[in-house]
Amino acid sequence: MRFEIITIFPDIFKSYFSESLIKKAKDNDLIEINIHDLREYSENKWGDVDGKPYGGGRGMVMKVEPIYKAVKDVRLEGKNSKVILFTPRGTDYTQKKATEYSKLDQLIMICGRYEGVDERVKTHIADESISIGDYVLIGGEIPAMAVLESVSRLVPGVVGIDNEGFLEERVRDKGMIEYPQYSRPEVFTTDDGEKWSVPEVLLSGHHKNIEKWREEKGEIIK
Ligand code: SAM
């Protein structure tokens, strides 16, 4: 699985992708991540990629031309590839989408900045526009990290064999069950003497009852 991230802030990703399971997945060639500096596709020597909005209004808008060139350059011919644009006006990102993306050969992500992106990117270049929630961020870089991480953990081998079995078992048509988890100690005593206990059933060793409790307490993530 190959990810391409198109951004004007490539350095934002450096530390994030050099840690933990994402680093391991890259080192083991389970995923490939390529960060593309959009300024390298600028039409001028100053690396401008934004312009004033037609019709007036505040701020700047990311231009269509550099994004067109970047996508054309990075898109793999003859592969199962998708281009997504991040925008708060996009389709809600869900676990179902993550599963869909995990089956691709290549996912190209366009990170917006400023007051947004020339609408022609949405209508002519992107296959889908995606929102990661009903709030407005400064840029599309955090959405790109969220999508990359949620898709990567579905790529076989990325989260380890046990976890994979676990995921397979739980990812059913209806979605994924996420339930409360506990670890040691059985009883945690606060500084005020309050005792916070682990639910009895989880200590019982009775697998059927544990499963039942998890189903009851769980939430379906779609
Ligand atoms: N009005 C602009 C729009 O509709 O895209 C908002 C621009 S926002 C300040 C700058 C960029 O951050 C957006 O172009 C988008 O790439 C990203 N962004 C902000 N909030 C987002 C969200 N909830 N989901 C996905 N991307 C978001």
GROMACS .gro file of C-alpha atoms and ligand atoms in nm:
model
  249
    1MET     CA    1   0.000   0.000   0.000
    2ARG     CA    2   0.141   0.331  -0.106
    3PHE     CA    3   0.047   0.673   0.030
    4GLU     CA    4   0.124   1.004  -0.141
    5ILE     CA    5   0.074   1.321   0.059
    6ILE     CA    6   0.064   1.652  -0.126
    7THR     CA    7   0.131   1.941   0.111
    8ILE     CA    8   0.302   2.277   0.144
    9PHE     CA    9   0.439   2.172   0.485
   10PRO     CA   10   0.626   1.843   0.425
   11ASP     CA   11   0.829   1.874   0.746
   12ILE     CA   12   0.516   1.842   0.961
   13PHE     CA   13   0.517   1.468   0.889
   14LYS     CA   14   0.883   1.393   0.961
   15SER     CA   15   0.871   1.305   1.330
   16TYR     CA   16   0.526   1.150   1.312
   17PHE     CA   17   0.626   0.897   1.048
   18SER     CA   18   0.957   0.813   1.216
   19GLU     CA   19   0.801   0.667   1.529
   20SER     CA   20   0.619   0.358   1.646
   21LEU     CA   21   0.419   0.121   1.425
   22ILE     CA   22   0.412   0.348   1.120
   23LYS     CA   23   0.792   0.355   1.115
   24LYS     CA   24   0.801  -0.024   1.159
   25ALA     CA   25   0.549  -0.072   0.878
   26LYS     CA   26   0.763   0.144   0.650
   27ASP     CA   27   1.083  -0.036   0.749
   28ASN     CA   28   0.916  -0.371   0.679
   29ASP     CA   29   0.792  -0.247   0.339
   30LEU     CA   30   0.430  -0.301   0.438
   31ILE     CA   31   0.350   0.058   0.350
   32GLU     CA   32   0.529   0.326   0.152
   33ILE     CA   33   0.483   0.694   0.232
   34ASN     CA   34   0.589   0.967  -0.009
   35ILE     CA   35   0.556   1.330   0.091
   36HIS     CA   36   0.539   1.577  -0.198
   37ASP     CA   37   0.612   1.945  -0.154
   38LEU     CA   38   0.346   2.122  -0.356
   39ARG     CA   39   0.573   2.423  -0.400
   40GLU     CA   40   0.790   2.214  -0.631
   41TYR     CA   41   0.497   2.216  -0.873
   42SER     CA   42   0.453   2.592  -0.863
   43GLU     CA   43   0.443   2.783  -1.193
   44ASN     CA   44   0.690   3.040  -1.068
   45LYS     CA   45   1.037   3.048  -0.911
   46TRP     CA   46   0.900   3.176  -0.578
   47GLY     CA   47   0.703   2.859  -0.524
   48ASP     CA   48   0.366   3.032  -0.506
   49VAL     CA   49   0.075   2.793  -0.490
   50ASP     CA   50  -0.204   3.027  -0.379
   51GLY     CA   51  -0.398   3.317  -0.523
   52LYS     CA   52  -0.667   3.569  -0.436
   53PRO     CA   53  -1.024   3.438  -0.459
   54TYR     CA   54  -1.231   3.542  -0.761
   55GLY     CA   55  -1.525   3.752  -0.650
   56GLY     CA   56  -1.329   3.891  -0.359
   57GLY     CA   57  -1.328   3.781   0.002
   58ARG     CA   58  -1.070   3.722   0.266
   59GLY     CA   59  -0.756   3.511   0.252
   60MET     CA   60  -0.600   3.310  -0.027
   61VAL     CA   61  -0.705   3.000  -0.215
   62MET     CA   62  -0.481   2.712  -0.325
   63LYS     CA   63  -0.450   2.710  -0.702
   64VAL     CA   64  -0.559   2.426  -0.927
   65GLU     CA   65  -0.253   2.414  -1.155
   66PRO     CA   66   0.019   2.300  -0.910
   67ILE     CA   67  -0.218   2.038  -0.765
   68TYR     CA   68  -0.304   1.914  -1.114
   69LYS     CA   69   0.067   1.877  -1.195
   70ALA     CA   70   0.148   1.707  -0.863
   71VAL     CA   71  -0.131   1.451  -0.892
   72LYS     CA   72  -0.040   1.378  -1.254
   73ASP     CA   73   0.320   1.327  -1.151
   74VAL     CA   74   0.259   1.091  -0.859
   75ARG     CA   75  -0.038   0.886  -0.980
   76LEU     CA   76   0.062   0.532  -1.075
   77GLU     CA   77  -0.070   0.419  -1.411
   78GLY     CA   78  -0.263   0.095  -1.419
   79LYS     CA   79  -0.288   0.070  -1.040
   80ASN     CA   80  -0.586   0.078  -0.810
   81SER     CA   81  -0.541   0.439  -0.705
   82LYS     CA   82  -0.761   0.705  -0.546
   83VAL     CA   83  -0.719   1.080  -0.499
   84ILE     CA   84  -0.876   1.242  -0.194
   85LEU     CA   85  -0.905   1.608  -0.107
   86PHE     CA   86  -0.944   1.715   0.254
   87THR     CA   87  -1.213   1.971   0.321
   88PRO     CA   88  -1.458   2.028   0.606
   89ARG     CA   89  -1.727   2.018   0.334
   90GLY     CA   90  -1.636   1.660   0.239
   91THR     CA   91  -1.795   1.323   0.309
   92ASP     CA   92  -1.750   1.207   0.669
   93TYR     CA   93  -1.449   0.982   0.717
   94THR     CA   94  -1.547   0.649   0.876
   95GLN     CA   95  -1.400   0.309   0.960
   96LYS     CA   96  -1.581   0.177   0.652
   97LYS     CA   97  -1.389   0.424   0.434
   98ALA     CA   98  -1.063   0.320   0.602
   99THR     CA   99  -1.136  -0.043   0.514
  100GLU     CA  100  -1.218   0.056   0.155
  101TYR     CA  101  -0.892   0.256   0.123
  102SER     CA  102  -0.684  -0.028   0.274
  103LYS     CA  103  -0.758  -0.234  -0.039
  104LEU     CA  104  -0.608   0.025  -0.275
  105ASP     CA  105  -0.258   0.014  -0.422
  106GLN     CA  106  -0.218   0.387  -0.387
  107LEU     CA  107  -0.392   0.662  -0.191
  108ILE     CA  108  -0.312   1.021  -0.292
  109MET     CA  109  -0.406   1.282  -0.031
  110ILE     CA  110  -0.426   1.654  -0.100
  111CYS     CA  111  -0.382   1.874   0.208
  112GLY     CA  112  -0.550   2.212   0.180
  113ARG     CA  113  -0.439   2.530   0.358
  114TYR     CA  114  -0.540   2.897   0.365
  115GLU     CA  115  -0.911   2.956   0.294
  116GLY     CA  116  -0.932   2.630   0.105
  117VAL     CA  117  -0.866   2.486  -0.239
  118ASP     CA  118  -0.987   2.595  -0.585
  119GLU     CA  119  -1.314   2.405  -0.632
  120ARG     CA  120  -1.190   2.260  -0.964
  121VAL     CA  121  -0.966   2.028  -0.762
  122LYS     CA  122  -1.278   1.881  -0.606
  123THR     CA  123  -1.477   1.863  -0.928
  124HIS     CA  124  -1.206   1.749  -1.172
  125ILE     CA  125  -0.909   1.601  -0.987
  126ALA     CA  126  -1.019   1.438  -0.661
  127ASP     CA  127  -1.214   1.114  -0.664
  128GLU     CA  128  -1.354   1.199  -0.322
  129SER     CA  129  -1.350   1.488  -0.080
  130ILE     CA  130  -1.321   1.389   0.283
  131SER     CA  131  -1.395   1.559   0.614
  132ILE     CA  132  -1.259   1.419   0.939
  133GLY     CA  133  -1.523   1.597   1.147
  134ASP     CA  134  -1.755   1.892   1.182
  135TYR     CA  135  -1.493   2.146   1.278
  136VAL     CA  136  -1.242   2.351   1.083
  137LEU     CA  137  -0.868   2.287   1.113
  138ILE     CA  138  -0.589   2.509   0.982
  139GLY     CA  139  -0.475   2.254   0.725
  140GLY     CA  140  -0.523   1.906   0.581
  141GLU     CA  141  -0.206   1.762   0.734
  142ILE     CA  142  -0.372   1.626   1.051
  143PRO     CA  143  -0.653   1.469   0.841
  144ALA     CA  144  -0.382   1.305   0.626
  145MET     CA  145  -0.217   1.157   0.936
  146ALA     CA  146  -0.553   1.035   1.067
  147VAL     CA  147  -0.640   0.866   0.739
  148LEU     CA  148  -0.293   0.719   0.693
  149GLU     CA  149  -0.290   0.576   1.045
  150SER     CA  150  -0.641   0.430   1.031
  151VAL     CA  151  -0.578   0.273   0.689
  152SER     CA  152  -0.230   0.142   0.778
  153ARG     CA  153  -0.351  -0.051   1.081
  154LEU     CA  154  -0.577  -0.249   0.846
  155VAL     CA  155  -0.289  -0.344   0.618
  156PRO     CA  156  -0.197  -0.706   0.707
  157GLY     CA  157   0.110  -0.724   0.931
  158VAL     CA  158   0.109  -0.362   1.048
  159VAL     CA  159  -0.040  -0.416   1.394
  160GLY     CA  160   0.095  -0.767   1.453
  161ILE     CA  161  -0.049  -1.115   1.406
  162ASP     CA  162  -0.266  -1.132   1.720
  163ASN     CA  163  -0.422  -0.801   1.654
  164GLU     CA  164  -0.488  -0.892   1.293
  165GLY     CA  165  -0.680  -1.204   1.395
  166PHE     CA  166  -0.868  -0.993   1.641
  167LEU     CA  167  -0.955  -0.735   1.378
  168GLU     CA  168  -1.071  -0.994   1.128
  169GLU     CA  169  -1.291  -1.152   1.386
  170ARG     CA  170  -1.451  -0.822   1.476
  171VAL     CA  171  -1.475  -0.639   1.148
  172ARG     CA  172  -1.808  -0.766   1.031
  173ASP     CA  173  -2.054  -0.617   0.788
  174LYS     CA  174  -2.204  -0.413   1.065
  175GLY     CA  175  -1.873  -0.252   1.159
  176MET     CA  176  -1.620  -0.294   1.438
  177ILE     CA  177  -1.695  -0.345   1.805
  178GLU     CA  178  -1.492  -0.128   2.037
  179TYR     CA  179  -1.538  -0.206   2.406
  180PRO     CA  180  -1.389  -0.087   2.738
  181GLN     CA  181  -1.046  -0.229   2.823
  182TYR     CA  182  -0.868  -0.267   3.157
  183SER     CA  183  -0.521  -0.371   3.271
  184ARG     CA  184  -0.344  -0.416   3.605
  185PRO     CA  185  -0.399  -0.348   3.888
  186GLU     CA  186  -0.736  -0.514   3.961
  187VAL     CA  187  -0.809  -0.234   4.207
  188PHE     CA  188  -0.649   0.108   4.178
  189THR     CA  189  -0.655   0.318   4.495
  190THR     CA  190  -0.644   0.695   4.451
  191ASP     CA  191  -0.463   0.935   4.687
  192ASP     CA  192  -0.803   0.998   4.852
  193GLY     CA  193  -0.856   0.629   4.921
  194GLU     CA  194  -1.114   0.583   4.646
  195LYS     CA  195  -1.106   0.237   4.488
  196TRP     CA  196  -1.149   0.189   4.113
  197SER     CA  197  -1.208  -0.176   4.029
  198VAL     CA  198  -1.194  -0.384   3.714
  199PRO     CA  199  -1.537  -0.543   3.631
  200GLU     CA  200  -1.565  -0.888   3.794
  201VAL     CA  201  -1.652  -1.063   3.468
  202LEU     CA  202  -1.315  -0.979   3.313
  203LEU     CA  203  -1.136  -1.152   3.601
  204SER     CA  204  -1.358  -1.463   3.581
  205GLY     CA  205  -1.171  -1.638   3.298
  206HIS     CA  206  -1.515  -1.733   3.158
  207HIS     CA  207  -1.468  -1.655   2.788
  208LYS     CA  208  -1.834  -1.676   2.687
  209ASN     CA  209  -1.937  -1.432   2.963
  210ILE     CA  210  -1.650  -1.200   2.873
  211GLU     CA  211  -1.758  -1.200   2.507
  212LYS     CA  212  -2.118  -1.132   2.610
  213TRP     CA  213  -2.011  -0.844   2.836
  214ARG     CA  214  -1.798  -0.695   2.557
  215GLU     CA  215  -2.087  -0.719   2.311
  216GLU     CA  216  -2.313  -0.544   2.562
  217LYS     CA  217  -2.069  -0.271   2.652
  218GLY     CA  218  -1.928  -0.232   2.303
  219GLU     CA  219  -2.001   0.034   2.051
  220ILE     CA  220  -2.019  -0.031   1.680
  221ILE     CA  221  -1.772   0.181   1.486
  222LYS     CA  222  -1.886   0.211   1.126
  223SAM     N1  223  -1.353   2.693   0.394
  223SAM     C1  224  -1.243   2.609   0.371
  223SAM     C2  225  -1.287   2.481   0.302
  223SAM     O1  226  -1.405   2.459   0.285
  223SAM     O2  227  -1.200   2.399   0.265
  223SAM     C3  228  -1.172   2.581   0.501
  223SAM     C4  229  -1.028   2.591   0.484
  223SAM     S1  230  -0.936   2.527   0.618
  223SAM     C5  231  -0.892   2.668   0.707
  223SAM     C6  232  -0.786   2.482   0.538
  223SAM     C7  233  -0.776   2.338   0.500
  223SAM     O3  234  -0.776   2.255   0.615
  223SAM     C8  235  -0.887   2.281   0.414
  223SAM     O4  236  -0.868   2.314   0.279
  223SAM     C9  237  -0.874   2.133   0.440
  223SAM     O5  238  -0.777   2.072   0.357
  223SAM    C10  239  -0.828   2.128   0.584
  223SAM     N2  240  -0.937   2.099   0.678
  223SAM    C11  241  -0.985   2.182   0.773
  223SAM     N3  242  -1.080   2.125   0.845
  223SAM    C12  243  -1.096   2.000   0.796
  223SAM    C13  244  -1.182   1.890   0.828
  223SAM     N4  245  -1.270   1.896   0.925
  223SAM     N5  246  -1.169   1.777   0.756
  223SAM    C14  247  -1.080   1.768   0.654
  223SAM     N6  248  -0.997   1.869   0.620
  223SAM    C15  249  -1.004   1.983   0.689
   0.00000   0.00000   0.00000
